[in-house]
Short mmCIF file of C-alpha atoms in Angstrom, two decimals:
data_model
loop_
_atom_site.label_atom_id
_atom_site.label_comp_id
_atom_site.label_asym_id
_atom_site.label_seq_id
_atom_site.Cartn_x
_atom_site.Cartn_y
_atom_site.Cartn_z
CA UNK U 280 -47.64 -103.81 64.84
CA UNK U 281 -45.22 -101.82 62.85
CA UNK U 282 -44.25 -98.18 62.11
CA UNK U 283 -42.50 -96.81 59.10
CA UNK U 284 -41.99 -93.97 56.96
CA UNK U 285 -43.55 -93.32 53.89
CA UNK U 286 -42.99 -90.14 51.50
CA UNK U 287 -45.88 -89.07 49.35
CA UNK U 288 -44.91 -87.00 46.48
CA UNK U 289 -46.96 -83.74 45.81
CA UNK U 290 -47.44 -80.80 43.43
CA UNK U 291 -46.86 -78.99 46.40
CA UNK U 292 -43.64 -80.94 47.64
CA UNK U 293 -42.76 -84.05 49.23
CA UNK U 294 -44.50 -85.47 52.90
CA UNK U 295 -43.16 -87.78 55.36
CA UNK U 296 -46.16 -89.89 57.05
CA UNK U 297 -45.52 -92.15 59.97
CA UNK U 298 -47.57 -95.12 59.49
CA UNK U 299 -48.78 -97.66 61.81
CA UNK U 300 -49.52 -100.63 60.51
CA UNK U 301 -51.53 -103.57 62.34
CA UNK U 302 -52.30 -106.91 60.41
CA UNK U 303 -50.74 -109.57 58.37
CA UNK U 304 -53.04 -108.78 55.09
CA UNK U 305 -56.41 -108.64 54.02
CA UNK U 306 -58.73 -105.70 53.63
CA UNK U 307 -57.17 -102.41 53.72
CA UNK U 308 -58.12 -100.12 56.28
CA UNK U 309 -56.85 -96.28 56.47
CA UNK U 310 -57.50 -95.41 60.24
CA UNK U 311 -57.53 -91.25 60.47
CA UNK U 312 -56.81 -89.77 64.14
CA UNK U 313 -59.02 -86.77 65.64
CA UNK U 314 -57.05 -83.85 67.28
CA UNK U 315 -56.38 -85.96 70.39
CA UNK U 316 -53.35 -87.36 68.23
CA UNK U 317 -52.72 -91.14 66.92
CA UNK U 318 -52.85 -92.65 70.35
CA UNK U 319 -56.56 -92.25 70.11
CA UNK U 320 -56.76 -95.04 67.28
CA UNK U 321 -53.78 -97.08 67.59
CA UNK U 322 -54.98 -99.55 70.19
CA UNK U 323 -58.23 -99.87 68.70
CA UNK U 324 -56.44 -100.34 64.82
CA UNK U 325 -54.60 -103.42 66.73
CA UNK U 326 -57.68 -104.57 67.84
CA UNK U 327 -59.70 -104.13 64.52
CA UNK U 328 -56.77 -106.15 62.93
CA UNK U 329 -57.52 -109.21 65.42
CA UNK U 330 -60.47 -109.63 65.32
CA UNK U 331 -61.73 -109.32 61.46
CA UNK U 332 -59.16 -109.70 58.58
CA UNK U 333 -57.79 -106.06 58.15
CA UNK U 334 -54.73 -104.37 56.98
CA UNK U 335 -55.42 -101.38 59.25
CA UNK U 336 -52.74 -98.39 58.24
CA UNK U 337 -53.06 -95.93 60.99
CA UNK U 338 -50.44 -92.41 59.77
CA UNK U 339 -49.96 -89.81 61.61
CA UNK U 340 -50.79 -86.14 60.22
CA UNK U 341 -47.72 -83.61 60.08
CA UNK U 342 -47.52 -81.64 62.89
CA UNK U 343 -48.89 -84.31 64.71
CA UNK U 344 -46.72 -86.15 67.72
CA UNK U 345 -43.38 -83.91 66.87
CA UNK U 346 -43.52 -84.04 63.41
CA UNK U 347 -43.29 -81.59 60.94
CA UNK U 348 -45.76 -79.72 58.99
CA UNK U 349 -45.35 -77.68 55.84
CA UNK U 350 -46.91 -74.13 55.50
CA UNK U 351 -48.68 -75.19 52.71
CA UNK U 352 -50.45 -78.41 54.49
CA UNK U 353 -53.18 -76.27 55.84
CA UNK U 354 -56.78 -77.44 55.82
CA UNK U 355 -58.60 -80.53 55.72
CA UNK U 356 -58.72 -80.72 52.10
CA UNK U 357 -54.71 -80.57 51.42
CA UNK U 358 -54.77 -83.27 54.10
CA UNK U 359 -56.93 -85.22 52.47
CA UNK U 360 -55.13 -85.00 49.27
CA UNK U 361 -51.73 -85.75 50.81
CA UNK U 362 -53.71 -89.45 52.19
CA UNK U 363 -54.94 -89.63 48.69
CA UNK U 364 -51.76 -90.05 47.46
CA UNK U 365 -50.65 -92.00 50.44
CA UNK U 366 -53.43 -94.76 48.95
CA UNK U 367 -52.05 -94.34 44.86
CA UNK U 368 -48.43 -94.47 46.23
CA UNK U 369 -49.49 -98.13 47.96
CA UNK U 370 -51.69 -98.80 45.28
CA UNK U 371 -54.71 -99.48 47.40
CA UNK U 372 -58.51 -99.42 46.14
CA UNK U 373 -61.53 -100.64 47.85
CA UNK U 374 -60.59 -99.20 51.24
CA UNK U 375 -62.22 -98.99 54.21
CA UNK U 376 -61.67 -95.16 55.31
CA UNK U 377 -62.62 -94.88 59.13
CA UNK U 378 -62.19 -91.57 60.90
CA UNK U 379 -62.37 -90.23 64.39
CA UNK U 380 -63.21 -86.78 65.91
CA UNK U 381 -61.57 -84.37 62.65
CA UNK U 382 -60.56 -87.58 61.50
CA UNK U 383 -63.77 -88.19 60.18
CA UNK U 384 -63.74 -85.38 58.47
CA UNK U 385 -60.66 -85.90 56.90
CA UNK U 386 -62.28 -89.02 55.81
CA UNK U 387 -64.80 -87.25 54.52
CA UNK U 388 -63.07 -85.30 52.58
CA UNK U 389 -60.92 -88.38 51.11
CA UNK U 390 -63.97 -89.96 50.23
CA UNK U 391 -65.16 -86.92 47.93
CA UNK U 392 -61.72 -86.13 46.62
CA UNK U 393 -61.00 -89.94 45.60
CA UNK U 394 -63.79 -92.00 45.40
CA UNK U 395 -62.07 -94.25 43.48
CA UNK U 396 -59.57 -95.38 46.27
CA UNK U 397 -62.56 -95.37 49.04
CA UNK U 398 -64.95 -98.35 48.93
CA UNK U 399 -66.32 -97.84 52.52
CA UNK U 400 -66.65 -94.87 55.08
CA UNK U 401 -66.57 -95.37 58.52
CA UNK U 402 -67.24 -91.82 60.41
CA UNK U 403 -67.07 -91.84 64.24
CA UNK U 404 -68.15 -88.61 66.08
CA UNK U 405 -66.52 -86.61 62.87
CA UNK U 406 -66.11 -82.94 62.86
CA UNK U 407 -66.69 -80.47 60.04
CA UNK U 408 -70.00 -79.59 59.87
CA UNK U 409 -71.44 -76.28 60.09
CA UNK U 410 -74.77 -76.78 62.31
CA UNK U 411 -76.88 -73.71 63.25
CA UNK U 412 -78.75 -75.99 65.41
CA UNK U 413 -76.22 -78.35 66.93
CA UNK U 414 -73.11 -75.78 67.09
CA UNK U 415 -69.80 -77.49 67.64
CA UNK U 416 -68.31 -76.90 71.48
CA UNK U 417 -65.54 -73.75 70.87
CA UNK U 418 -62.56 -76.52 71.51
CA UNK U 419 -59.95 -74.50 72.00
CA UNK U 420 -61.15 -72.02 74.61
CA UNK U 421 -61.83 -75.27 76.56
CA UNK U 422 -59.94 -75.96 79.98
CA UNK U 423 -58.56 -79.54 80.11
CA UNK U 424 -61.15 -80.17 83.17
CA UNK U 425 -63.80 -78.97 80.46
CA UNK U 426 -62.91 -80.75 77.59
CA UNK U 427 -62.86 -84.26 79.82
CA UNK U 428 -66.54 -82.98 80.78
CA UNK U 429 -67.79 -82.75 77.81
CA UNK U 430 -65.61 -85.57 75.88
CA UNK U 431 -66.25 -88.82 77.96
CA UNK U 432 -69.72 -90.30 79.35
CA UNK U 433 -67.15 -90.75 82.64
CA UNK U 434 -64.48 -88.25 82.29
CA UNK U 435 -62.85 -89.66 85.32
CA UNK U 436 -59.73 -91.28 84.74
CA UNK U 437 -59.42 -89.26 81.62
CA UNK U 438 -58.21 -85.74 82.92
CA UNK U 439 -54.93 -84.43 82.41
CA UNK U 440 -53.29 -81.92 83.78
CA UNK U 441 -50.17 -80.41 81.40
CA UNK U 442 -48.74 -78.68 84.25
CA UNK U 443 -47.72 -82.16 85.79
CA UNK U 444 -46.44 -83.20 82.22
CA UNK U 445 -43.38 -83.52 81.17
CA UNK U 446 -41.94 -80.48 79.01
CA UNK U 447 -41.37 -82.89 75.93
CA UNK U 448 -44.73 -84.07 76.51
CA UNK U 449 -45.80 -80.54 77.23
CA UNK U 450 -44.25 -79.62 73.59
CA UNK U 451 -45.98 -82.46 71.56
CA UNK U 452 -49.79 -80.99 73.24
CA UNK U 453 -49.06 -77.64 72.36
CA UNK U 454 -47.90 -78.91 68.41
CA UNK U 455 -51.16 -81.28 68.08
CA UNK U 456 -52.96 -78.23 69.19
CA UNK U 457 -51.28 -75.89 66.54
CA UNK U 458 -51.44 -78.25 63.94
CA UNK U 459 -55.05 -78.97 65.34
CA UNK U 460 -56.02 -75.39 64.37
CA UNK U 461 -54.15 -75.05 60.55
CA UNK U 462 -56.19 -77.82 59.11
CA UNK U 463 -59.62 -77.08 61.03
CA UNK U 464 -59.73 -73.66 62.23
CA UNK U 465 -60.69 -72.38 65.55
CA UNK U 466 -64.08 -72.98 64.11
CA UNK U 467 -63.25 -77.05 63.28
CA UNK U 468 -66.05 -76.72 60.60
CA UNK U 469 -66.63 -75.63 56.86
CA UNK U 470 -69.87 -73.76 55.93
CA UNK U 471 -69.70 -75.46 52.32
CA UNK U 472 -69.07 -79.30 53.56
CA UNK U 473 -72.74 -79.90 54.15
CA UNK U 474 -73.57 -79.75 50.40
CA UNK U 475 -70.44 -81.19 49.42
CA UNK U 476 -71.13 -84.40 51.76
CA UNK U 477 -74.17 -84.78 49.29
CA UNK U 478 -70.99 -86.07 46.25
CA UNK U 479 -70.08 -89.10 48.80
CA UNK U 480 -70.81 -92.20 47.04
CA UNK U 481 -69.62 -94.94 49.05
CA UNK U 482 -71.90 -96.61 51.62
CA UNK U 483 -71.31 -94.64 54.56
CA UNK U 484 -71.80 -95.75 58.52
CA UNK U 485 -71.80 -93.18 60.81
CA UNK U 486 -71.38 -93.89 64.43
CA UNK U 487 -71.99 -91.71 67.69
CA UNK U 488 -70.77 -91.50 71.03
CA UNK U 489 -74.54 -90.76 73.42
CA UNK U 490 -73.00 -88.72 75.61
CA UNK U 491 -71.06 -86.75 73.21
CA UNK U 492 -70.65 -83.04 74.04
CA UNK U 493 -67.94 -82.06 71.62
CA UNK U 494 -70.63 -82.76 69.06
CA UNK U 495 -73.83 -84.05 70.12
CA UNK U 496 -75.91 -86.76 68.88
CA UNK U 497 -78.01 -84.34 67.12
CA UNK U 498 -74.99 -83.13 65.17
CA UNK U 499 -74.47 -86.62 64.24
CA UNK U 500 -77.52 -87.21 62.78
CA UNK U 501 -77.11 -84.03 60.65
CA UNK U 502 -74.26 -85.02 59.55
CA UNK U 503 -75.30 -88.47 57.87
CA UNK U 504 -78.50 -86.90 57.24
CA UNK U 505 -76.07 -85.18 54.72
CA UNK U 506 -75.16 -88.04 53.03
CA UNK U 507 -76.54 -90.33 50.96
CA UNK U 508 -77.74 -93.51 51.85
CA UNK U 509 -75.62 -93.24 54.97
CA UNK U 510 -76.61 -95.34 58.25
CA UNK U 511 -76.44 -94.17 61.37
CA UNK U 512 -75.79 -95.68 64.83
CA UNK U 513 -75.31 -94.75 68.59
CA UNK U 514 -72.89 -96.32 70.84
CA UNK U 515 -74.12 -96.48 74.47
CA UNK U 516 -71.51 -95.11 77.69
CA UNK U 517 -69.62 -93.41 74.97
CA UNK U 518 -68.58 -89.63 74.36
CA UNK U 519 -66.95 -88.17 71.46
CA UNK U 520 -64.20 -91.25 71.10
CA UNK U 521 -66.40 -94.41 71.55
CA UNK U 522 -63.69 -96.26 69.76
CA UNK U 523 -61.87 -95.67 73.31
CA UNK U 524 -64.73 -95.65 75.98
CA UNK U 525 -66.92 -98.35 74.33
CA UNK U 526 -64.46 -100.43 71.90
CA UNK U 527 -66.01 -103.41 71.94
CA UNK U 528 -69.80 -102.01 70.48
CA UNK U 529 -67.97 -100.06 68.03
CA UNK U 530 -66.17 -103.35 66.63
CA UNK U 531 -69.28 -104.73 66.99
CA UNK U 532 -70.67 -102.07 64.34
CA UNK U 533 -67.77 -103.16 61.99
CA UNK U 534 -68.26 -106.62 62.02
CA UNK U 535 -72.18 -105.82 61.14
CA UNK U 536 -69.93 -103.53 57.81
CA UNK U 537 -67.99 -106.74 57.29
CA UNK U 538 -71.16 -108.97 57.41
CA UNK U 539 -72.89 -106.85 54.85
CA UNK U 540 -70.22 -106.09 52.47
CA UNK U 541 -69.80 -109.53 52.70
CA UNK U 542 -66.03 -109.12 53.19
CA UNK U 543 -63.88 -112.78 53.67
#
């Protein structure tokens, strides 16, 4: 595993992206964090890259981990734009785009906004949608006790409590958090993505924590529902990051992806 710093160029003006990078070669992967910050994919982007032949890229958004986030870089679809150009700058097509949490809907996003870079979409628990009947849980009014409750099928061992923290560590919560809120909104979905989900054309795989409470299963099957042709599969003692709680059924759903794309 390595880490570097790549600037993408913009209309807007130049961003720094710490990338991760697991993998000697192979098929590129573009890994995309939730709100609980790049730890929550890292480990498992080391582990895709064992065990099937990945180039998993894993950046970090600004504002993210003590980085820095311009004023402009605020919502989902700049974001996505700024990993768009990420993928031109590297010159990478035919990517796998996998997403946790908001990641996914960054993904999401990616996928509509360049198709052409984006050959498969991976979306696990993803965020976004606007469901009258499967309302997303109002994150940030949340207690940390709460948000273990309602994240993890055991929230044991999970819980954190900031007050015991660190102040540095303290300092990069509170930035995820604001940074957290700029690209999704207190909200952490758009009325207008469900229709817009419709314009995805690459094969899509949508996987689900059971005992999600962040957003439920039911959320999750709006949300492919939304999406062409997309599959959708639950991952058993999982909550909202399966990819964490249950990693070895969700690499079990990509090697089914690799199987049928028939990837080498």
């Amino acid at each position: 595993m390595s880490t570097r710093t790549i600037t993408v160029t913009t209309p807007s003006g130049d961003v720094p992206l710490t990338i991760t990078e697991s993998g000697a070669g192979g098929r590129p992967v573009l890994l995309l964090h939730g709100g609980a910050g790049p730890d929550s994919v890292t480990g498992f982007g080391d582990a895709l890259a064992g065990r099937f032949p990945f180039r998993v890229l894993s950046p970090v958004y600004p504002g993210f981990s003590g980085t820095a986030r311009p004023g402009w870089l605020d919502s989902m679809g700049t974001l996505a734009g700024v990993l768009g150009g990420l993928l031109e700058d590297l010159g990478l097509t035919d990517v796998i785009v996998a997403g946790s949490s908001v990641g996914g809907w960054v993904a999401a996003e990616l996928a509509l906004a360049a198709p052409e870079r984006v050959g498969r979409l991976v979306l696990i628990d993803p965020a976004g949608l606007d469901s009258a009947d499967h309302p997303i849980a109002d994150f940030f009014s949340l207690t940390p006790d709460q948000l273990a409750d309602l994240s993890w099928a055991n929230p044991e061992g999970h819980r954190i409590d900031p007050a015991a923290m660190p102040e540095a560590q303290r300092a990069i919560l509170l930035g995820n958090r604001e940074a957290l809120l700029a690209y999704g909104g207190r909200s952490m979905a758009d009325p207008a993505l469900a229709a817009r989900l419709g314009g995805i054309t690459a094969p899509t795989l949508v996987i689900w924590g059971e005992a999600d409470r962040i957003v439920t299963p039911g959320y999750g099957k709006e949300y492919a529902a939304a999406i062409p042709g997309a599959v959708f599969r639950m991952v058993p003692a999982a909550g909202h990051l399966p990819q964490l709680e249950n990693p070895e059924a969700v690499l079990g759903l990509f090697g089914e992806l690799v199987t049928a794309a028939g990837y080498q």
